[in-house]
mmCIF file of N, CA, C and O in Angstrom:
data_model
loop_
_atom_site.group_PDB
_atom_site.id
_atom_site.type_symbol
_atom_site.label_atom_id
_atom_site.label_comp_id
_atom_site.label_asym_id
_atom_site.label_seq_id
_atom_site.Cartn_x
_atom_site.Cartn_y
_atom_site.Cartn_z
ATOM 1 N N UNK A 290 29.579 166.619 141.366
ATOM 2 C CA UNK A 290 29.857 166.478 139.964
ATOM 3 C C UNK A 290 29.544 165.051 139.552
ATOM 4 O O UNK A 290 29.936 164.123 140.259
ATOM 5 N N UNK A 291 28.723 164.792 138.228
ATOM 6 C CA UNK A 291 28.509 163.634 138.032
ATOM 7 C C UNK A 291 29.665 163.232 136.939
ATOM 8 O O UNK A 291 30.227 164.204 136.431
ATOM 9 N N UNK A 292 29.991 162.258 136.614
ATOM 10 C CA UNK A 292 30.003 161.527 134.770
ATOM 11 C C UNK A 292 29.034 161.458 133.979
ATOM 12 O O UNK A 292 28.152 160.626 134.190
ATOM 13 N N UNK A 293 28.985 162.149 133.100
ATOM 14 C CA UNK A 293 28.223 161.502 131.807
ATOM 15 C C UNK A 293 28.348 160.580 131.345
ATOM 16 O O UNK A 293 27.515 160.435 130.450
ATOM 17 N N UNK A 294 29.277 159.410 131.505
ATOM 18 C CA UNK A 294 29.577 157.840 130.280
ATOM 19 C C UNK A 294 30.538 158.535 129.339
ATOM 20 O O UNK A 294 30.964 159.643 129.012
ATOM 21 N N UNK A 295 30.609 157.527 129.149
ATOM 22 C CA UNK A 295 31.531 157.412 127.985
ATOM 23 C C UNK A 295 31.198 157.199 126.741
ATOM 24 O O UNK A 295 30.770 156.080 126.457
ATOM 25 N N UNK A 296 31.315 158.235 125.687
ATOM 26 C CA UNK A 296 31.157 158.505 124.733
ATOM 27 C C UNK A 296 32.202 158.728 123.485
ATOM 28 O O UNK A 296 33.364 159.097 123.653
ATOM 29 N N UNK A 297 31.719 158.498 122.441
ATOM 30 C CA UNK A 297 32.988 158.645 121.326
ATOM 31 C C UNK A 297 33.282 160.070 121.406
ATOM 32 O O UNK A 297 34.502 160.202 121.307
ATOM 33 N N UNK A 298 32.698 161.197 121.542
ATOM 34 C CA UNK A 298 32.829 162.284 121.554
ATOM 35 C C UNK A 298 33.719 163.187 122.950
ATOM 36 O O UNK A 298 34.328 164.254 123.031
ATOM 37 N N UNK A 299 33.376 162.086 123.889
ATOM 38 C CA UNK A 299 34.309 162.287 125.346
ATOM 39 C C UNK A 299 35.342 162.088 124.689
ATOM 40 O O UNK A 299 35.912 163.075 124.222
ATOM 41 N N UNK A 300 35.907 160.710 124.451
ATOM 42 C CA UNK A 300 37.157 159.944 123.768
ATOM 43 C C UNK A 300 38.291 160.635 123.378
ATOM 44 O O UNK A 300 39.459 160.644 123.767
ATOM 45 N N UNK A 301 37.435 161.429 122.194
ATOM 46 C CA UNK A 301 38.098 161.989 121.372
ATOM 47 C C UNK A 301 38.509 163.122 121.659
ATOM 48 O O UNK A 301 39.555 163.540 121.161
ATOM 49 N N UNK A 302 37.756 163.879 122.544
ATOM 50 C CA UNK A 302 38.210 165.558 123.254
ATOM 51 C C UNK A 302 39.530 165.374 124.192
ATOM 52 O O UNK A 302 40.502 166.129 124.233
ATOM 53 N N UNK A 303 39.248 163.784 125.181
ATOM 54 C CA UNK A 303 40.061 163.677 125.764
ATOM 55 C C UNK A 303 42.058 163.479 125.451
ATOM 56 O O UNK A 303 43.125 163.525 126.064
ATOM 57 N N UNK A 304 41.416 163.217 123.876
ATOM 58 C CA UNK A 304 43.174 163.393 123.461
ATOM 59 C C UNK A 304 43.360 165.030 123.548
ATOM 60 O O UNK A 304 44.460 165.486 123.862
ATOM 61 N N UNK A 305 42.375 165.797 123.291
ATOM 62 C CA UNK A 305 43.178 167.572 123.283
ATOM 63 C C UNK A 305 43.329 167.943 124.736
ATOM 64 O O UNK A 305 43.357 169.154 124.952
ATOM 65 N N UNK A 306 43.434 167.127 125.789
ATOM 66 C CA UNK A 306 43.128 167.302 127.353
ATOM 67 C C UNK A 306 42.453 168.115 127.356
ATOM 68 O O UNK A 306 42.848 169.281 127.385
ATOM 69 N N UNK A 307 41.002 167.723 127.323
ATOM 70 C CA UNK A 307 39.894 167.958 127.116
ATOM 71 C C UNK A 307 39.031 167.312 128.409
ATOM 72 O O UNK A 307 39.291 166.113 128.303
ATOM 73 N N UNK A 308 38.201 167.452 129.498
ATOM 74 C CA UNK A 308 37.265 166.717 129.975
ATOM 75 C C UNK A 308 35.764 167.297 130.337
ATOM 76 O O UNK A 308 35.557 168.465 130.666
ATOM 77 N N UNK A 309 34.864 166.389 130.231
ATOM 78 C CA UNK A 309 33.140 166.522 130.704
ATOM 79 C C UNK A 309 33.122 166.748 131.892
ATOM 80 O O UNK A 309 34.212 166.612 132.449
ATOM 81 N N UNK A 310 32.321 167.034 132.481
ATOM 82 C CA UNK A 310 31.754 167.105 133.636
ATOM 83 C C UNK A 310 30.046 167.427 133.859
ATOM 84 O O UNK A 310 29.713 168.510 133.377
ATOM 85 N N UNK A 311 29.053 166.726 134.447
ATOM 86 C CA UNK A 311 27.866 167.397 135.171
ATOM 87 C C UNK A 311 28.183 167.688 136.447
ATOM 88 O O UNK A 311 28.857 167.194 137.351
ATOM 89 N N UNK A 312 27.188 169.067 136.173
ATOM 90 C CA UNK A 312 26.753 170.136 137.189
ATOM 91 C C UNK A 312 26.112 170.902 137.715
ATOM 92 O O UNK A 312 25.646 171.756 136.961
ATOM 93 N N UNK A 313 25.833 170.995 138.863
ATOM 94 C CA UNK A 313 24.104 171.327 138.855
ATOM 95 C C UNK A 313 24.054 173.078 138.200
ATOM 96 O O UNK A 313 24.969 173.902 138.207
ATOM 97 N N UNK A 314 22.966 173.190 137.795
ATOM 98 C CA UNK A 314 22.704 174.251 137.114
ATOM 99 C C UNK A 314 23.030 175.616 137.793
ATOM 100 O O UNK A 314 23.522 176.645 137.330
ATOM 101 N N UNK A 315 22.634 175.316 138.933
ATOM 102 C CA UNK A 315 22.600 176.688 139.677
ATOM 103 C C UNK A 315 24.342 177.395 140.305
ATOM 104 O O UNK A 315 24.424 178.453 140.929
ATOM 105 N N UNK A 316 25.538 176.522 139.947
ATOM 106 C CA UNK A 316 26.926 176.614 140.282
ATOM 107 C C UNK A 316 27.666 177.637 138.887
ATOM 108 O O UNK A 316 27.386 177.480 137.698
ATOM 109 N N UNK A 317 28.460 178.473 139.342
ATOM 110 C CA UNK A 317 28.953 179.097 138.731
ATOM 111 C C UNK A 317 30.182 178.981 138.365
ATOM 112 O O UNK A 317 30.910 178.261 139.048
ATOM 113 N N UNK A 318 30.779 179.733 137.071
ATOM 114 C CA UNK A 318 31.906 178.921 136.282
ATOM 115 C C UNK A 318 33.377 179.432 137.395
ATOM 116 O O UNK A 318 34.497 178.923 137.347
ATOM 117 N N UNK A 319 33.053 180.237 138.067
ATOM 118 C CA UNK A 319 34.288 180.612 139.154
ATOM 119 C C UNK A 319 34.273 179.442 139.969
ATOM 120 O O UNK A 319 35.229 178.687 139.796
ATOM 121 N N UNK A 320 33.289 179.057 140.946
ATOM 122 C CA UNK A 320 32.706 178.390 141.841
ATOM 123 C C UNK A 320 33.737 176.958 141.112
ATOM 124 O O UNK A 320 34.898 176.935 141.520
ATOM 125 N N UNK A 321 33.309 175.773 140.038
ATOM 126 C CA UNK A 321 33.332 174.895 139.532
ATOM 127 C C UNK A 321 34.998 175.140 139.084
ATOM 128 O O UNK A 321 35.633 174.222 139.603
ATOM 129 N N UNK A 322 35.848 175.980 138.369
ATOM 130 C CA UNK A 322 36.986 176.034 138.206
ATOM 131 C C UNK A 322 37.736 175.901 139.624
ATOM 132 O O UNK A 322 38.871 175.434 139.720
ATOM 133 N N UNK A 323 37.111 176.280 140.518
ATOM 134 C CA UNK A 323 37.888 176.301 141.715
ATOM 135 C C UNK A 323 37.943 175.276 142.204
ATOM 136 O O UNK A 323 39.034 174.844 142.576
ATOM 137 N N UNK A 324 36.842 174.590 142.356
ATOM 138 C CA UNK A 324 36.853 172.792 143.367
ATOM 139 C C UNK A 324 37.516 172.020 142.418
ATOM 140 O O UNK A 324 38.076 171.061 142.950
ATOM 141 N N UNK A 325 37.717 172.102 140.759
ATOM 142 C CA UNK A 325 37.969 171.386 139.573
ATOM 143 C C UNK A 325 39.897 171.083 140.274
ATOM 144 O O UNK A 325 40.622 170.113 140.496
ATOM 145 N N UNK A 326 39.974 172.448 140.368
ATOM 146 C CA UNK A 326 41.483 172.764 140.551
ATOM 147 C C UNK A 326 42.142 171.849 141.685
ATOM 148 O O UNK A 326 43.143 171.131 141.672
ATOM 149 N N UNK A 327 40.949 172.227 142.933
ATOM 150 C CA UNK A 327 41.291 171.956 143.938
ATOM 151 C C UNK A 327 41.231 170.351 144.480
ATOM 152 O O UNK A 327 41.981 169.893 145.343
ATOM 153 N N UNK A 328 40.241 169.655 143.823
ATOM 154 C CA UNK A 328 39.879 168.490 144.403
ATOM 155 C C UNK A 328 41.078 167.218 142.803
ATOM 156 O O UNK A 328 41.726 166.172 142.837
ATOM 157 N N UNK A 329 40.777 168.033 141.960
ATOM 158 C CA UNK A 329 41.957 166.760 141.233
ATOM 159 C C UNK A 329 43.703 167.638 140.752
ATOM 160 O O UNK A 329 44.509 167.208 139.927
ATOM 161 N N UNK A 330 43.832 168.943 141.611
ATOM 162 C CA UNK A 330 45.307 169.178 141.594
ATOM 163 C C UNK A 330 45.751 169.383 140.321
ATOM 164 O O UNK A 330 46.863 168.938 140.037
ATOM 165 N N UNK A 331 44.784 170.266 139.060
ATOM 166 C CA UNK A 331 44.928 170.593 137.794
ATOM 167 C C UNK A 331 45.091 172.013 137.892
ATOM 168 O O UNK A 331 44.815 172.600 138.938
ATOM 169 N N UNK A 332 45.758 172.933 136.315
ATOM 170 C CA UNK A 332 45.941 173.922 136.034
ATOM 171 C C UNK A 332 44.777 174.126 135.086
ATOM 172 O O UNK A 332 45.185 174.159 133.926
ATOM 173 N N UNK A 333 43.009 174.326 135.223
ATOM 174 C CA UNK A 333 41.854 174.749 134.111
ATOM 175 C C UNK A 333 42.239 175.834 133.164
ATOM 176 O O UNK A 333 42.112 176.928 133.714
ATOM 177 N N UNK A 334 42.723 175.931 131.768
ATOM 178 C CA UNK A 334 42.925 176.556 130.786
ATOM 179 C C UNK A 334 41.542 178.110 130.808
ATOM 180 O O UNK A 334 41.520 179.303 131.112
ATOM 181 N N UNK A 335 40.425 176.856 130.174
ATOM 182 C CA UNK A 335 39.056 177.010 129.312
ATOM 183 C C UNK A 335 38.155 176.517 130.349
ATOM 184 O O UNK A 335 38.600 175.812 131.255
ATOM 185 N N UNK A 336 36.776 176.871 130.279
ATOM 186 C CA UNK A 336 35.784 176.161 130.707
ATOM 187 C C UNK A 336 34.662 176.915 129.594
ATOM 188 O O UNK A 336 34.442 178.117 129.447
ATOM 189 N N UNK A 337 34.040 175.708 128.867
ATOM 190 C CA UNK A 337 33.232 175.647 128.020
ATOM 191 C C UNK A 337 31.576 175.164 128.688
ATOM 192 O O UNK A 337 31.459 174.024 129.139
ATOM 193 N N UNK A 338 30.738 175.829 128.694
ATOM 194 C CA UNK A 338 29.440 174.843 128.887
ATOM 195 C C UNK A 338 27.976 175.162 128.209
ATOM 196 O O UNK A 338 27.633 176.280 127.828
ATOM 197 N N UNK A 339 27.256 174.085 128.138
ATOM 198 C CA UNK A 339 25.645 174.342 128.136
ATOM 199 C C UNK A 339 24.865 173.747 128.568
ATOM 200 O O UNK A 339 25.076 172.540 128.691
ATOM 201 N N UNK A 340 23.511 174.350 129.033
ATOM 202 C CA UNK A 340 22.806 173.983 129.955
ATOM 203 C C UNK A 340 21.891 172.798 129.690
ATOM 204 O O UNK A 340 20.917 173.282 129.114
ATOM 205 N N UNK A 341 21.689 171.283 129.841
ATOM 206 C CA UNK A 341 20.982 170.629 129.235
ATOM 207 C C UNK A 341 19.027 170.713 130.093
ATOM 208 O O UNK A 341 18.661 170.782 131.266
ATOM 209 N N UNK A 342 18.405 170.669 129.017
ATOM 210 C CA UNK A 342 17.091 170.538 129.926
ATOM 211 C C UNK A 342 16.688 169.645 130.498
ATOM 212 O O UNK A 342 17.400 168.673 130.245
ATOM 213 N N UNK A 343 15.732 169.348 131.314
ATOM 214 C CA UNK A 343 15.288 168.249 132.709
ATOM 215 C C UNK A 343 14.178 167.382 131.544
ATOM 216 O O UNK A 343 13.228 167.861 130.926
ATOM 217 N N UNK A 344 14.575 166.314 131.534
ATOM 218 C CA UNK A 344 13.384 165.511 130.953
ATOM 219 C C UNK A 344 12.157 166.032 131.898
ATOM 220 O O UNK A 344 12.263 166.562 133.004
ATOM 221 N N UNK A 345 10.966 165.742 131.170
ATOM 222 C CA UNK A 345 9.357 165.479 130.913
ATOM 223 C C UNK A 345 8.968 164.265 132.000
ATOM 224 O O UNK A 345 9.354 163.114 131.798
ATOM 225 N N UNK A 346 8.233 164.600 133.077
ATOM 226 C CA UNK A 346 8.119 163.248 133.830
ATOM 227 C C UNK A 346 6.232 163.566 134.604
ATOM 228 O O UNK A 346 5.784 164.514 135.249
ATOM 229 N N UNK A 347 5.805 162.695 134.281
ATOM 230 C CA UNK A 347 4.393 162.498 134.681
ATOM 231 C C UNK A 347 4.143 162.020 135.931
ATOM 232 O O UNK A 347 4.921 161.135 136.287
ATOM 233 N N UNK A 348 3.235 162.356 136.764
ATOM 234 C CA UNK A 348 2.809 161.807 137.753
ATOM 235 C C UNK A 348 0.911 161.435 138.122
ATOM 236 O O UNK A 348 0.551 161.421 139.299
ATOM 237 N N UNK A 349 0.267 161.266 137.409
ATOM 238 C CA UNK A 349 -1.095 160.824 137.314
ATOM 239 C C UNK A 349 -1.175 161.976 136.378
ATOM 240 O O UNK A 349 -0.485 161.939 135.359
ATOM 241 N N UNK A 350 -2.146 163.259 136.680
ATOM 242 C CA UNK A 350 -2.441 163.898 135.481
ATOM 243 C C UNK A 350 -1.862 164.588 135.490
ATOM 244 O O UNK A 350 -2.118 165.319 134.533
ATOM 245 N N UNK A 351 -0.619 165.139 136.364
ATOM 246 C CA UNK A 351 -0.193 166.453 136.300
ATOM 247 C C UNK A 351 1.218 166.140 135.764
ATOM 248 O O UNK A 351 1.630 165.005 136.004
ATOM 249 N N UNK A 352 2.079 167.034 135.024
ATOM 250 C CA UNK A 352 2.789 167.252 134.350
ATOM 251 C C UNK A 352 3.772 167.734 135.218
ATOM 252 O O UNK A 352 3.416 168.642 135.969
ATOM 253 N N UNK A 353 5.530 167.130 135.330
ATOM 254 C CA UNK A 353 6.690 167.874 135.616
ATOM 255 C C UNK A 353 7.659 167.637 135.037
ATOM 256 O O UNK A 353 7.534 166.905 134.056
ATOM 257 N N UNK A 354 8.833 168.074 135.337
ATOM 258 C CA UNK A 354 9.925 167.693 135.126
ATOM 259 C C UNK A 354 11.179 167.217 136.246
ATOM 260 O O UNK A 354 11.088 167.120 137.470
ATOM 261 N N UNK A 355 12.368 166.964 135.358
ATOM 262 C CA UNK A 355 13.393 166.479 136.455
ATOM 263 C C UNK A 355 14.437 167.313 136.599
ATOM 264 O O UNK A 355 14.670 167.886 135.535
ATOM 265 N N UNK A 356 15.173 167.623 137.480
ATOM 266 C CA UNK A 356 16.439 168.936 137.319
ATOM 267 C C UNK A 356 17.602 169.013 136.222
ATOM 268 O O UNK A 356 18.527 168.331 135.782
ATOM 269 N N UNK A 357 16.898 170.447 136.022
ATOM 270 C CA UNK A 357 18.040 171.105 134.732
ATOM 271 C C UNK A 357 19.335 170.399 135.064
ATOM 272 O O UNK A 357 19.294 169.971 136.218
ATOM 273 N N UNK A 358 20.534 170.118 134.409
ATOM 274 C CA UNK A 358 21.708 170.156 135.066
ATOM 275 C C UNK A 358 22.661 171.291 133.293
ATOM 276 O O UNK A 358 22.319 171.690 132.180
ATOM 277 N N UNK A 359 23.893 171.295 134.180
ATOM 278 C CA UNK A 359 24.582 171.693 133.144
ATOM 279 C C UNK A 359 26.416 171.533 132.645
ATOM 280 O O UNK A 359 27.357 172.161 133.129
ATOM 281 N N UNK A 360 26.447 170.721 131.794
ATOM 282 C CA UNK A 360 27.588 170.200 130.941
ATOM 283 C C UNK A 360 28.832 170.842 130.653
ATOM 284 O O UNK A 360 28.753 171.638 129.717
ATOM 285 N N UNK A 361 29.941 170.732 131.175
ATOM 286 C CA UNK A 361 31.438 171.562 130.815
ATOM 287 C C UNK A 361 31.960 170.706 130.166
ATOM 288 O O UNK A 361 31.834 169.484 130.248
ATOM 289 N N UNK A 362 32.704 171.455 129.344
ATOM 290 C CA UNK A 362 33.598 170.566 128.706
ATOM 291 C C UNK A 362 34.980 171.846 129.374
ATOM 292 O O UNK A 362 34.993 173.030 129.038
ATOM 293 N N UNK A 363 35.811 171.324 130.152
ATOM 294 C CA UNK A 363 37.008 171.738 130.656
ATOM 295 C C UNK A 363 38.297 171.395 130.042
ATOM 296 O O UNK A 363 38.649 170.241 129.796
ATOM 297 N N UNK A 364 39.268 172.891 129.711
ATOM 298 C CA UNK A 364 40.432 172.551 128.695
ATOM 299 C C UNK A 364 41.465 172.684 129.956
ATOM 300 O O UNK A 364 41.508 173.700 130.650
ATOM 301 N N UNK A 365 42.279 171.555 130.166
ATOM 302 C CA UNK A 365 43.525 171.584 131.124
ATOM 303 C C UNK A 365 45.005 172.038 130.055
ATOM 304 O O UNK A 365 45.320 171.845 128.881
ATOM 305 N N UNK A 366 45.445 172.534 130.918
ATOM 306 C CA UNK A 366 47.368 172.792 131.013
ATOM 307 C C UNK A 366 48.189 172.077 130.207
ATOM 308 O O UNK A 366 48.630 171.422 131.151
ATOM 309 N N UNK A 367 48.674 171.713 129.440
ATOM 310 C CA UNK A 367 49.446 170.630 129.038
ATOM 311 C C UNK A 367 50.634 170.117 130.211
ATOM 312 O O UNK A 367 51.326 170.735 131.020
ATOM 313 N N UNK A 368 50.513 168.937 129.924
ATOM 314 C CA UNK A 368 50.907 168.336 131.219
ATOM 315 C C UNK A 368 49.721 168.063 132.761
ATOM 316 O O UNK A 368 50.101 168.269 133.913
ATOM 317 N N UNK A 369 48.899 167.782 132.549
ATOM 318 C CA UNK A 369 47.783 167.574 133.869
ATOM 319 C C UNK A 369 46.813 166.917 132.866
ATOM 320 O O UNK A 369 46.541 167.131 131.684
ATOM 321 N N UNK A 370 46.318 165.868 133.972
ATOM 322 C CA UNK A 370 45.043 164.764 133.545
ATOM 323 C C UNK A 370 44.162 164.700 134.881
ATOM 324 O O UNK A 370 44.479 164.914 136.051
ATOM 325 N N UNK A 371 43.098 164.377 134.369
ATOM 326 C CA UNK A 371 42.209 163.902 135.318
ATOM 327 C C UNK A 371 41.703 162.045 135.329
ATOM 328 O O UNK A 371 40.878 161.330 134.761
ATOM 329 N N UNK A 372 42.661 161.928 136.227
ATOM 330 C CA UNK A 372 42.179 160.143 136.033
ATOM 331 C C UNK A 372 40.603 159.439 136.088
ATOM 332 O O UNK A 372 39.615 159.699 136.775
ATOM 333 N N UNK A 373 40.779 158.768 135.385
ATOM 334 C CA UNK A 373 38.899 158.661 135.345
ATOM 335 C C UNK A 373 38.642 158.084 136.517
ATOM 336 O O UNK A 373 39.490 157.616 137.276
ATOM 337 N N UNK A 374 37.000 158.118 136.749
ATOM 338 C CA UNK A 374 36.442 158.148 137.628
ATOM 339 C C UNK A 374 35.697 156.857 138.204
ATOM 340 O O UNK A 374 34.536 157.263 138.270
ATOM 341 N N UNK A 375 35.692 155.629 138.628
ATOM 342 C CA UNK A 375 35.043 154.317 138.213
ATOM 343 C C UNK A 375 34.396 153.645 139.586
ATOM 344 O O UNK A 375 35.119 153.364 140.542
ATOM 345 N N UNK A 376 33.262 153.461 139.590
ATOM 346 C CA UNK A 376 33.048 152.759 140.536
ATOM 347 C C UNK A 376 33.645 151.595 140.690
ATOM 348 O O UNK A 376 33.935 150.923 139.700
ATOM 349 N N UNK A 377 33.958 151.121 142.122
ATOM 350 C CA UNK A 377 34.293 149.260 142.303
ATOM 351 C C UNK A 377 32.899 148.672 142.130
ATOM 352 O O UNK A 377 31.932 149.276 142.593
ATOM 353 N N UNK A 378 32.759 147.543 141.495
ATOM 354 C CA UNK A 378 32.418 146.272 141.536
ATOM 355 C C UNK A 378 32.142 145.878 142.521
ATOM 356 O O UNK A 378 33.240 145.511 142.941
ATOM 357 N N UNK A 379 31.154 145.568 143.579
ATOM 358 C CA UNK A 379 30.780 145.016 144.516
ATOM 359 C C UNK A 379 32.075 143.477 144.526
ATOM 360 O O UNK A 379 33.159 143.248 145.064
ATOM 361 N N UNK A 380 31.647 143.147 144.104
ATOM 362 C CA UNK A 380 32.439 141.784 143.867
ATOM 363 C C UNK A 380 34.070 141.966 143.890
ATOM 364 O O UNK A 380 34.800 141.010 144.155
ATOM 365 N N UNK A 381 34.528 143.140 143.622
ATOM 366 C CA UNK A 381 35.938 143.202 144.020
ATOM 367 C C UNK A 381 36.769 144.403 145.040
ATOM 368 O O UNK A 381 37.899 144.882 144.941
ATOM 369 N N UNK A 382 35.734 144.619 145.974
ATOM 370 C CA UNK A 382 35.985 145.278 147.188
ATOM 371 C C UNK A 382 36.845 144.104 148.306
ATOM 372 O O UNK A 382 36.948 142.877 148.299
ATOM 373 N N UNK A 383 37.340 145.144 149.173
ATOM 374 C CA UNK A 383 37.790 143.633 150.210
ATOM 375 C C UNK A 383 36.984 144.747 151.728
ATOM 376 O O UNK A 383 36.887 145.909 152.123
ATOM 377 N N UNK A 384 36.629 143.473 152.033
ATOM 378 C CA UNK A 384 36.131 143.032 153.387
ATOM 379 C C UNK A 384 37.008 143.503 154.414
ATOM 380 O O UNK A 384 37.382 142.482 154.992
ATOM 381 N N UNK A 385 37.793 144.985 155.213
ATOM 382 C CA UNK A 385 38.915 144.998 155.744
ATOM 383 C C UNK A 385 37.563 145.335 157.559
ATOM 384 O O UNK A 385 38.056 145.469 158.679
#
């Protein structure tokens, strides 16, 4: 599962406990409710999605693209969050 960023439109869903998610295209909405549940310990209401298309990508003359993926917007339980997701900072890891 990726992040999309942060967006005013994330923001704002996230007050109705609301969250995004990418996913690869080919995963199914049983499949994705289940690891959702399982890996951040939530009750999934809703699962909303659509499929975004693969940008346009060239390679000398021939023409491709890059992989479909596809976008949920997931409605949780009242009472359950998903804490965001953030990489460390190189610079503030420790050395153990």
């Amino acid at each position: 599962m990726g992040d999309p960023g942060f967006t005013e439109k994330r923001v704002r869903i996230e007050e109705k406990n609301q969250y995004t998610l990418n996913v690869e295209s080919g995963s199914t909405r049983t499949e994705i409710k289940y690891w959702v549940e399982r890996l951040f310990g939530v009750k999934v209401i809703a699962m909303n999605n659509h499929r975004l298309p693969g940008k346009g990508r060239r390679m000398g003359p021939s023409m491709g693209h890059r992989m479909h993926y596809r976008r949920l917007i997931i409605t949780l339980q009242p009472g359950y969050s998903i804490p965001p997701l953030r990489k460390e900072s190189k610079s503030k890891r420790k050395n153990i």
